[in-house]
Amino acid sequence: GHLAFGTSTGNTMLWDVNTQKQLRKMGGHSDRVGALSWNRHILSSGGRDNLIINHDVRIAEHKTATLSGHTQEVCGLAWSPDGMTLASGANDNKLCLWDATASSSSRPRYELTDHQAAVKALAWSPHERNLLATGGGTADRCIKFWNTQSGSMLQSVDTGSQVCALQWNPYEKEILSSHGFARNQLCLWKYPTMAKVKELDGHTARVLHMAVSPDGSQVVSAAADETLRFWDVFAPPSKSHAGKRGASDISGGAKSKKLSRTMHIR
């Protein structure tokens, strides 16, 4: 497998995780690279220089498009599951949707300005095509749902705190959000009712990133408290007691959680 990461100097690095060797060093940005998203052999990078660059990692001249749709740092990128649309969020409070065929002269398919703060959290639904969830920063606090085909906002929910990351449950219509001030918690919501199923406490600073395990059952969260925390939050269908779980967790209090282990990465 390959691992990509962005650097503070504007490079996008590609490593072979098996041999633990660097494969490529791809330039193009003039400032730090804070967002990445894969679409097969295309790796998209978002920078503090307000740009998005599409890299074809197979070829020497890797830069296939430079997309200019934002006026501040690009802090979120996510390709749709079908590989047809790239969603980008930035510190300019804007959400942009780009066609996969976009060139350096292209404009976004849609520029959506409903958020009132930076848009870092982006997550495409694995259950419904063209359904995108986005989260806004401290001055916004909302999770918004979009029909990316029409560009229309379907729903907006005020969560009460900044939304840093979003992850869909691969098995059920649920979405997990991670937050900052004041509680730095994770929240699990039913979709589309947005009834809160449970809250997961443990981090002591804003929870910046989340990722789902290959089998879809565990979520790892990374926070500004310099810890990774692993949560048993999504249950595969064969092990699921979804109807009972929601009721028991709510009756047991909002702080119900199952934390498998914590790893400090200082």
PDB file of C-alpha atoms in Angstrom:
ATOM      1  CA  GLY A   1       0.000   0.000   0.000  1.00  0.00           C
ATOM      2  CA  HIS A   2       0.921   3.650  -0.401  1.00  0.00           C
ATOM      3  CA  LEU A   3       0.761   6.457   2.142  1.00  0.00           C
ATOM      4  CA  ALA A   4       0.516  10.125   1.162  1.00  0.00           C
ATOM      5  CA  PHE A   5       1.104  13.104   3.431  1.00  0.00           C
ATOM      6  CA  GLY A   6       1.525  16.839   3.036  1.00  0.00           C
ATOM      7  CA  THR A   7       4.373  18.903   4.453  1.00  0.00           C
ATOM      8  CA  SER A   8       4.691  22.396   5.895  1.00  0.00           C
ATOM      9  CA  THR A   9       6.886  23.373   2.939  1.00  0.00           C
ATOM     10  CA  GLY A  10       4.208  22.651   0.309  1.00  0.00           C
ATOM     11  CA  ASN A  11       5.259  19.181  -0.859  1.00  0.00           C
ATOM     12  CA  THR A  12       3.080  16.107  -1.171  1.00  0.00           C
ATOM     13  CA  MET A  13       4.983  12.944  -0.292  1.00  0.00           C
ATOM     14  CA  LEU A  14       4.225   9.380  -1.363  1.00  0.00           C
ATOM     15  CA  TRP A  15       5.671   6.409   0.550  1.00  0.00           C
ATOM     16  CA  ASP A  16       5.510   2.643   0.158  1.00  0.00           C
ATOM     17  CA  VAL A  17       4.306   1.370   3.546  1.00  0.00           C
ATOM     18  CA  ASN A  18       5.670  -2.142   2.981  1.00  0.00           C
ATOM     19  CA  THR A  19       9.249  -1.166   2.138  1.00  0.00           C
ATOM     20  CA  GLN A  20       9.047   2.023   4.259  1.00  0.00           C
ATOM     21  CA  LYS A  21      10.666   3.985   1.448  1.00  0.00           C
ATOM     22  CA  GLN A  22       9.792   7.260  -0.207  1.00  0.00           C
ATOM     23  CA  LEU A  23       8.466   6.857  -3.744  1.00  0.00           C
ATOM     24  CA  ARG A  24       7.755  10.453  -4.764  1.00  0.00           C
ATOM     25  CA  LYS A  25       8.065  14.044  -3.687  1.00  0.00           C
ATOM     26  CA  MET A  26       5.517  16.161  -5.556  1.00  0.00           C
ATOM     27  CA  GLY A  27       5.683  19.938  -5.430  1.00  0.00           C
ATOM     28  CA  GLY A  28       3.259  22.576  -6.618  1.00  0.00           C
ATOM     29  CA  HIS A  29       2.137  24.388  -3.486  1.00  0.00           C
ATOM     30  CA  SER A  30       3.894  27.470  -2.111  1.00  0.00           C
ATOM     31  CA  ASP A  31       2.773  26.839   1.473  1.00  0.00           C
ATOM     32  CA  ARG A  32       1.752  23.986   3.749  1.00  0.00           C
ATOM     33  CA  VAL A  33      -0.433  21.129   2.494  1.00  0.00           C
ATOM     34  CA  GLY A  34      -3.191  20.452   5.002  1.00  0.00           C
ATOM     35  CA  ALA A  35      -5.708  18.352   3.062  1.00  0.00           C
ATOM     36  CA  LEU A  36      -5.463  15.259   0.834  1.00  0.00           C
ATOM     37  CA  SER A  37      -7.925  12.938  -0.890  1.00  0.00           C
ATOM     38  CA  TRP A  38      -7.436   9.934  -3.197  1.00  0.00           C
ATOM     39  CA  ASN A  39      -9.438   9.108  -6.330  1.00  0.00           C
ATOM     40  CA  ARG A  40      -7.797   5.939  -7.671  1.00  0.00           C
ATOM     41  CA  HIS A  41      -4.460   7.131  -9.163  1.00  0.00           C
ATOM     42  CA  ILE A  42      -5.323  10.820  -8.679  1.00  0.00           C
ATOM     43  CA  LEU A  43      -4.219  12.409  -5.406  1.00  0.00           C
ATOM     44  CA  SER A  44      -5.712  15.832  -4.691  1.00  0.00           C
ATOM     45  CA  SER A  45      -3.917  18.194  -2.314  1.00  0.00           C
ATOM     46  CA  GLY A  46      -5.169  21.402  -0.704  1.00  0.00           C
ATOM     47  CA  GLY A  47      -2.825  24.109   0.528  1.00  0.00           C
ATOM     48  CA  ARG A  48      -2.481  27.260   2.552  1.00  0.00           C
ATOM     49  CA  ASP A  49      -1.866  28.951  -0.814  1.00  0.00           C
ATOM     50  CA  ASN A  50      -5.650  28.577  -1.433  1.00  0.00           C
ATOM     51  CA  LEU A  51      -5.049  26.073  -4.262  1.00  0.00           C
ATOM     52  CA  ILE A  52      -6.085  22.496  -4.974  1.00  0.00           C
ATOM     53  CA  ILE A  53      -3.710  20.418  -7.107  1.00  0.00           C
ATOM     54  CA  ASN A  54      -4.633  17.114  -8.760  1.00  0.00           C
ATOM     55  CA  HIS A  55      -1.584  14.822  -9.018  1.00  0.00           C
ATOM     56  CA  ASP A  56      -1.482  11.731 -11.246  1.00  0.00           C
ATOM     57  CA  VAL A  57       0.957   9.667  -9.182  1.00  0.00           C
ATOM     58  CA  ARG A  58       1.702   7.317 -12.117  1.00  0.00           C
ATOM     59  CA  ILE A  59       3.440   9.847 -14.352  1.00  0.00           C
ATOM     60  CA  ALA A  60       6.495  12.097 -14.149  1.00  0.00           C
ATOM     61  CA  GLU A  61       4.560  15.310 -14.908  1.00  0.00           C
ATOM     62  CA  HIS A  62       2.222  14.607 -12.032  1.00  0.00           C
ATOM     63  CA  LYS A  63       0.305  17.905 -11.918  1.00  0.00           C
ATOM     64  CA  THR A  64      -2.828  17.459 -14.064  1.00  0.00           C
ATOM     65  CA  ALA A  65      -4.890  20.411 -12.774  1.00  0.00           C
ATOM     66  CA  THR A  66      -4.600  23.373 -10.418  1.00  0.00           C
ATOM     67  CA  LEU A  67      -8.026  24.427  -9.143  1.00  0.00           C
ATOM     68  CA  SER A  68      -8.577  27.993  -7.946  1.00  0.00           C
ATOM     69  CA  GLY A  69     -11.912  28.396  -6.199  1.00  0.00           C
ATOM     70  CA  HIS A  70     -11.000  29.475  -2.686  1.00  0.00           C
ATOM     71  CA  THR A  71      -9.638  32.715  -1.232  1.00  0.00           C
ATOM     72  CA  GLN A  72      -8.212  31.211   1.970  1.00  0.00           C
ATOM     73  CA  GLU A  73      -6.499  27.990   3.048  1.00  0.00           C
ATOM     74  CA  VAL A  74      -8.062  24.761   1.779  1.00  0.00           C
ATOM     75  CA  CYS A  75      -8.619  22.662   4.928  1.00  0.00           C
ATOM     76  CA  GLY A  76     -10.894  19.879   3.658  1.00  0.00           C
ATOM     77  CA  LEU A  77     -10.991  17.633   0.564  1.00  0.00           C
ATOM     78  CA  ALA A  78     -13.099  14.560  -0.207  1.00  0.00           C
ATOM     79  CA  TRP A  79     -13.709  12.662  -3.439  1.00  0.00           C
ATOM     80  CA  SER A  80     -17.146  11.108  -3.885  1.00  0.00           C
ATOM     81  CA  PRO A  81     -17.326   7.282  -3.820  1.00  0.00           C
ATOM     82  CA  ASP A  82     -18.069   7.178  -7.572  1.00  0.00           C
ATOM     83  CA  GLY A  83     -15.011   9.350  -8.298  1.00  0.00           C
ATOM     84  CA  MET A  84     -17.052  11.938 -10.191  1.00  0.00           C
ATOM     85  CA  THR A  85     -17.019  14.882  -7.745  1.00  0.00           C
ATOM     86  CA  LEU A  86     -14.403  16.481  -5.499  1.00  0.00           C
ATOM     87  CA  ALA A  87     -15.700  18.456  -2.512  1.00  0.00           C
ATOM     88  CA  SER A  88     -13.438  21.137  -1.062  1.00  0.00           C
ATOM     89  CA  GLY A  89     -13.813  23.263   2.048  1.00  0.00           C
ATOM     90  CA  ALA A  90     -11.705  26.195   3.169  1.00  0.00           C
ATOM     91  CA  ASN A  91     -11.175  28.924   5.726  1.00  0.00           C
ATOM     92  CA  ASP A  92     -13.172  31.260   3.461  1.00  0.00           C
ATOM     93  CA  ASN A  93     -16.311  29.456   4.767  1.00  0.00           C
ATOM     94  CA  LYS A  94     -17.009  28.126   1.268  1.00  0.00           C
ATOM     95  CA  LEU A  95     -17.832  24.642   0.022  1.00  0.00           C
ATOM     96  CA  CYS A  96     -16.913  23.964  -3.615  1.00  0.00           C
ATOM     97  CA  LEU A  97     -17.929  20.996  -5.756  1.00  0.00           C
ATOM     98  CA  TRP A  98     -15.660  20.155  -8.695  1.00  0.00           C
ATOM     99  CA  ASP A  99     -16.193  17.794 -11.619  1.00  0.00           C
ATOM    100  CA  ALA A 100     -13.591  15.048 -12.022  1.00  0.00           C
ATOM    101  CA  THR A 101     -12.897  16.427 -15.497  1.00  0.00           C
ATOM    102  CA  ALA A 102     -12.036  19.906 -14.156  1.00  0.00           C
ATOM    103  CA  SER A 103      -8.950  21.559 -15.664  1.00  0.00           C
ATOM    104  CA  SER A 104      -6.877  24.463 -14.409  1.00  0.00           C
ATOM    105  CA  SER A 105      -9.231  26.884 -16.178  1.00  0.00           C
ATOM    106  CA  SER A 106     -12.379  25.344 -14.692  1.00  0.00           C
ATOM    107  CA  ARG A 107     -14.678  26.879 -12.113  1.00  0.00           C
ATOM    108  CA  PRO A 108     -16.465  24.782  -9.489  1.00  0.00           C
ATOM    109  CA  ARG A 109     -19.765  23.166 -10.448  1.00  0.00           C
ATOM    110  CA  TYR A 110     -21.188  24.791  -7.315  1.00  0.00           C
ATOM    111  CA  GLU A 111     -19.873  27.348  -4.823  1.00  0.00           C
ATOM    112  CA  LEU A 112     -21.932  27.049  -1.646  1.00  0.00           C
ATOM    113  CA  THR A 113     -21.660  29.781   0.960  1.00  0.00           C
ATOM    114  CA  ASP A 114     -24.170  28.744   3.644  1.00  0.00           C
ATOM    115  CA  HIS A 115     -21.585  27.957   6.347  1.00  0.00           C
ATOM    116  CA  GLN A 116     -20.554  30.841   8.603  1.00  0.00           C
ATOM    117  CA  ALA A 117     -17.095  29.472   9.481  1.00  0.00           C
ATOM    118  CA  ALA A 118     -14.319  27.313   8.023  1.00  0.00           C
ATOM    119  CA  VAL A 119     -15.461  24.092   6.331  1.00  0.00           C
ATOM    120  CA  LYS A 120     -13.017  21.344   7.323  1.00  0.00           C
ATOM    121  CA  ALA A 121     -15.347  18.380   7.877  1.00  0.00           C
ATOM    122  CA  LEU A 122     -16.529  16.636   4.685  1.00  0.00           C
ATOM    123  CA  ALA A 123     -18.079  13.171   4.348  1.00  0.00           C
ATOM    124  CA  TRP A 124     -19.863  11.484   1.422  1.00  0.00           C
ATOM    125  CA  SER A 125     -22.680   9.103   2.291  1.00  0.00           C
ATOM    126  CA  PRO A 126     -21.995   5.437   1.463  1.00  0.00           C
ATOM    127  CA  HIS A 127     -25.765   4.841   1.408  1.00  0.00           C
ATOM    128  CA  GLU A 128     -27.127   7.530  -0.937  1.00  0.00           C
ATOM    129  CA  ARG A 129     -25.472   8.789  -4.096  1.00  0.00           C
ATOM    130  CA  ASN A 130     -24.838  12.553  -4.250  1.00  0.00           C
ATOM    131  CA  LEU A 131     -25.405  13.017  -0.493  1.00  0.00           C
ATOM    132  CA  LEU A 132     -22.639  15.035   1.185  1.00  0.00           C
ATOM    133  CA  ALA A 133     -22.340  16.056   4.842  1.00  0.00           C
ATOM    134  CA  THR A 134     -20.252  19.093   5.831  1.00  0.00           C
ATOM    135  CA  GLY A 135     -19.362  20.673   9.156  1.00  0.00           C
ATOM    136  CA  GLY A 136     -18.594  24.274  10.067  1.00  0.00           C
ATOM    137  CA  GLY A 137     -16.182  25.810  12.565  1.00  0.00           C
ATOM    138  CA  THR A 138     -16.634  27.773  15.788  1.00  0.00           C
ATOM    139  CA  ALA A 139     -18.846  30.560  14.417  1.00  0.00           C
ATOM    140  CA  ASP A 140     -21.083  28.064  12.582  1.00  0.00           C
ATOM    141  CA  ARG A 141     -21.311  24.810  14.592  1.00  0.00           C
ATOM    142  CA  CYS A 142     -23.627  23.214  12.013  1.00  0.00           C
ATOM    143  CA  ILE A 143     -23.708  19.919  10.151  1.00  0.00           C
ATOM    144  CA  LYS A 144     -25.266  20.489   6.749  1.00  0.00           C
ATOM    145  CA  PHE A 145     -26.438  17.908   4.212  1.00  0.00           C
ATOM    146  CA  TRP A 146     -26.377  18.576   0.483  1.00  0.00           C
ATOM    147  CA  ASN A 147     -27.724  17.138  -2.741  1.00  0.00           C
ATOM    148  CA  THR A 148     -24.582  17.595  -4.815  1.00  0.00           C
ATOM    149  CA  GLN A 149     -26.417  16.967  -8.078  1.00  0.00           C
ATOM    150  CA  SER A 150     -28.665  20.005  -7.632  1.00  0.00           C
ATOM    151  CA  GLY A 151     -26.490  21.997  -5.204  1.00  0.00           C
ATOM    152  CA  SER A 152     -29.392  22.280  -2.757  1.00  0.00           C
ATOM    153  CA  MET A 153     -29.045  22.115   1.025  1.00  0.00           C
ATOM    154  CA  LEU A 154     -31.270  19.383   2.435  1.00  0.00           C
ATOM    155  CA  GLN A 155     -30.851  19.935   6.160  1.00  0.00           C
ATOM    156  CA  SER A 156     -28.860  21.913   8.734  1.00  0.00           C
ATOM    157  CA  VAL A 157     -28.377  20.993  12.394  1.00  0.00           C
ATOM    158  CA  ASP A 158     -26.737  23.227  15.019  1.00  0.00           C
ATOM    159  CA  THR A 159     -24.526  20.939  17.130  1.00  0.00           C
ATOM    160  CA  GLY A 160     -23.555  23.579  19.703  1.00  0.00           C
ATOM    161  CA  SER A 161     -19.801  23.389  19.042  1.00  0.00           C
ATOM    162  CA  GLN A 162     -17.344  23.513  16.158  1.00  0.00           C
ATOM    163  CA  VAL A 163     -17.483  20.495  13.839  1.00  0.00           C
ATOM    164  CA  CYS A 164     -13.961  19.266  13.038  1.00  0.00           C
ATOM    165  CA  ALA A 165     -14.582  15.940  11.285  1.00  0.00           C
ATOM    166  CA  LEU A 166     -17.389  13.666  10.075  1.00  0.00           C
ATOM    167  CA  GLN A 167     -17.613   9.907   9.397  1.00  0.00           C
ATOM    168  CA  TRP A 168     -20.578   7.894   8.145  1.00  0.00           C
ATOM    169  CA  ASN A 169     -21.414   4.507   9.624  1.00  0.00           C
ATOM    170  CA  PRO A 170     -20.797   2.110   6.690  1.00  0.00           C
ATOM    171  CA  TYR A 171     -23.538  -0.257   7.895  1.00  0.00           C
ATOM    172  CA  GLU A 172     -26.381   1.996   8.995  1.00  0.00           C
ATOM    173  CA  LYS A 173     -27.687   5.484   8.288  1.00  0.00           C
ATOM    174  CA  GLU A 174     -25.754   7.119  11.091  1.00  0.00           C
ATOM    175  CA  ILE A 175     -23.077   9.798  11.107  1.00  0.00           C
ATOM    176  CA  LEU A 176     -20.341  10.466  13.669  1.00  0.00           C
ATOM    177  CA  SER A 177     -19.138  14.020  14.290  1.00  0.00           C
ATOM    178  CA  SER A 178     -16.126  15.244  16.247  1.00  0.00           C
ATOM    179  CA  HIS A 179     -15.982  18.565  18.029  1.00  0.00           C
ATOM    180  CA  GLY A 180     -13.914  21.218  19.757  1.00  0.00           C
ATOM    181  CA  PHE A 181     -14.680  23.696  22.528  1.00  0.00           C
ATOM    182  CA  ALA A 182     -16.049  23.152  25.051  1.00  0.00           C
ATOM    183  CA  ARG A 183     -16.254  19.354  25.448  1.00  0.00           C
ATOM    184  CA  ASN A 184     -14.072  17.978  22.617  1.00  0.00           C
ATOM    185  CA  GLN A 185     -16.509  15.092  22.194  1.00  0.00           C
ATOM    186  CA  LEU A 186     -17.643  12.738  19.450  1.00  0.00           C
ATOM    187  CA  CYS A 187     -21.392  12.516  18.731  1.00  0.00           C
ATOM    188  CA  LEU A 188     -23.271   9.744  16.926  1.00  0.00           C
ATOM    189  CA  TRP A 189     -26.449  10.810  15.108  1.00  0.00           C
ATOM    190  CA  LYS A 190     -29.247   8.964  13.314  1.00  0.00           C
ATOM    191  CA  TYR A 191     -29.813  10.148   9.741  1.00  0.00           C
ATOM    192  CA  PRO A 192     -32.041  11.786   8.579  1.00  0.00           C
ATOM    193  CA  THR A 193     -33.787  12.490  11.908  1.00  0.00           C
ATOM    194  CA  MET A 194     -30.483  13.684  13.466  1.00  0.00           C
ATOM    195  CA  ALA A 195     -31.555  12.241  16.791  1.00  0.00           C
ATOM    196  CA  LYS A 196     -28.462  11.956  18.978  1.00  0.00           C
ATOM    197  CA  VAL A 197     -27.636   8.308  19.755  1.00  0.00           C
ATOM    198  CA  LYS A 198     -24.619   8.780  22.028  1.00  0.00           C
ATOM    199  CA  GLU A 199     -21.750  11.060  22.986  1.00  0.00           C
ATOM    200  CA  LEU A 200     -18.162   9.882  23.389  1.00  0.00           C
ATOM    201  CA  ASP A 201     -15.974  11.810  25.816  1.00  0.00           C
ATOM    202  CA  GLY A 202     -12.256  11.438  26.489  1.00  0.00           C
ATOM    203  CA  HIS A 203     -10.262  13.927  24.434  1.00  0.00           C
ATOM    204  CA  THR A 204      -9.072  17.098  26.169  1.00  0.00           C
ATOM    205  CA  ALA A 205      -8.604  19.245  23.024  1.00  0.00           C
ATOM    206  CA  ARG A 206     -10.424  19.558  19.711  1.00  0.00           C
ATOM    207  CA  VAL A 207     -10.790  16.322  17.762  1.00  0.00           C
ATOM    208  CA  LEU A 208      -9.306  17.178  14.381  1.00  0.00           C
ATOM    209  CA  HIS A 209      -9.442  13.893  12.435  1.00  0.00           C
ATOM    210  CA  MET A 210     -11.286  10.585  12.298  1.00  0.00           C
ATOM    211  CA  ALA A 211     -10.835   7.414  10.244  1.00  0.00           C
ATOM    212  CA  VAL A 212     -12.753   4.133  10.058  1.00  0.00           C
ATOM    213  CA  SER A 213     -11.052   0.736  10.305  1.00  0.00           C
ATOM    214  CA  PRO A 214     -11.037  -1.536   7.214  1.00  0.00           C
ATOM    215  CA  ASP A 215     -13.821  -3.725   8.667  1.00  0.00           C
ATOM    216  CA  GLY A 216     -15.888  -0.613   9.437  1.00  0.00           C
ATOM    217  CA  SER A 217     -16.411  -1.348  13.136  1.00  0.00           C
ATOM    218  CA  GLN A 218     -13.853   0.909  14.832  1.00  0.00           C
ATOM    219  CA  VAL A 219     -13.125   4.608  14.534  1.00  0.00           C
ATOM    220  CA  VAL A 220      -9.818   6.227  15.414  1.00  0.00           C
ATOM    221  CA  SER A 221      -9.825   9.882  16.426  1.00  0.00           C
ATOM    222  CA  ALA A 222      -6.816  12.203  16.498  1.00  0.00           C
ATOM    223  CA  ALA A 223      -6.944  15.359  18.589  1.00  0.00           C
ATOM    224  CA  ALA A 224      -4.918  18.400  19.496  1.00  0.00           C
ATOM    225  CA  ASP A 225      -4.278  16.735  22.887  1.00  0.00           C
ATOM    226  CA  GLU A 226      -1.694  14.626  20.972  1.00  0.00           C
ATOM    227  CA  THR A 227      -3.513  11.334  21.508  1.00  0.00           C
ATOM    228  CA  LEU A 228      -5.162   8.777  19.267  1.00  0.00           C
ATOM    229  CA  ARG A 229      -8.263   7.102  20.662  1.00  0.00           C
ATOM    230  CA  PHE A 230      -9.889   3.968  19.270  1.00  0.00           C
ATOM    231  CA  TRP A 231     -13.657   3.603  19.632  1.00  0.00           C
ATOM    232  CA  ASP A 232     -15.968   0.594  19.129  1.00  0.00           C
ATOM    233  CA  VAL A 233     -18.812   2.669  17.741  1.00  0.00           C
ATOM    234  CA  PHE A 234     -20.084   1.056  14.505  1.00  0.00           C
ATOM    235  CA  ALA A 235     -21.381  -2.530  14.663  1.00  0.00           C
ATOM    236  CA  PRO A 236     -21.496  -4.766  11.552  1.00  0.00           C
ATOM    237  CA  PRO A 237     -25.041  -5.954  10.690  1.00  0.00           C
ATOM    238  CA  SER A 238     -24.438  -9.486  11.993  1.00  0.00           C
ATOM    239  CA  LYS A 239     -23.521  -8.134  15.415  1.00  0.00           C
ATOM    240  CA  SER A 240     -25.869  -5.185  15.413  1.00  0.00           C
ATOM    241  CA  HIS A 241     -28.539  -4.576  18.017  1.00  0.00           C
ATOM    242  CA  ALA A 242     -29.249  -1.139  16.650  1.00  0.00           C
ATOM    243  CA  GLY A 243     -32.795  -0.813  17.948  1.00  0.00           C
ATOM    244  CA  LYS A 244     -31.809  -1.804  21.485  1.00  0.00           C
ATOM    245  CA  ARG A 245     -28.542   0.122  21.434  1.00  0.00           C
ATOM    246  CA  GLY A 246     -30.070   3.525  20.814  1.00  0.00           C
ATOM    247  CA  ALA A 247     -32.624   3.152  23.614  1.00  0.00           C
ATOM    248  CA  SER A 248     -30.245   1.715  26.199  1.00  0.00           C
ATOM    249  CA  ASP A 249     -27.540   4.270  25.526  1.00  0.00           C
ATOM    250  CA  ILE A 250     -29.912   7.199  25.776  1.00  0.00           C
ATOM    251  CA  SER A 251     -31.522   5.890  28.964  1.00  0.00           C
ATOM    252  CA  GLY A 252     -28.047   5.268  30.333  1.00  0.00           C
ATOM    253  CA  GLY A 253     -27.134   8.910  29.876  1.00  0.00           C
ATOM    254  CA  ALA A 254     -25.542  11.006  27.169  1.00  0.00           C
ATOM    255  CA  LYS A 255     -22.039  10.051  28.213  1.00  0.00           C
ATOM    256  CA  SER A 256     -22.410   6.387  27.246  1.00  0.00           C
ATOM    257  CA  LYS A 257     -19.276   5.190  25.479  1.00  0.00           C
ATOM    258  CA  LYS A 258     -17.020   2.263  24.767  1.00  0.00           C
ATOM    259  CA  LEU A 259     -13.354   3.135  24.545  1.00  0.00           C
ATOM    260  CA  SER A 260     -11.122   0.236  23.556  1.00  0.00           C
ATOM    261  CA  ARG A 261      -7.754   1.852  24.132  1.00  0.00           C
ATOM    262  CA  THR A 262      -5.837   5.109  24.024  1.00  0.00           C
ATOM    263  CA  MET A 263      -2.427   5.582  22.504  1.00  0.00           C
ATOM    264  CA  HIS A 264      -0.337   8.637  23.274  1.00  0.00           C
ATOM    265  CA  ILE A 265       1.718   9.824  20.315  1.00  0.00           C
ATOM    266  CA  ARG A 266       3.842  12.520  21.924  1.00  0.00           C
TER     267      ARG A 266
END
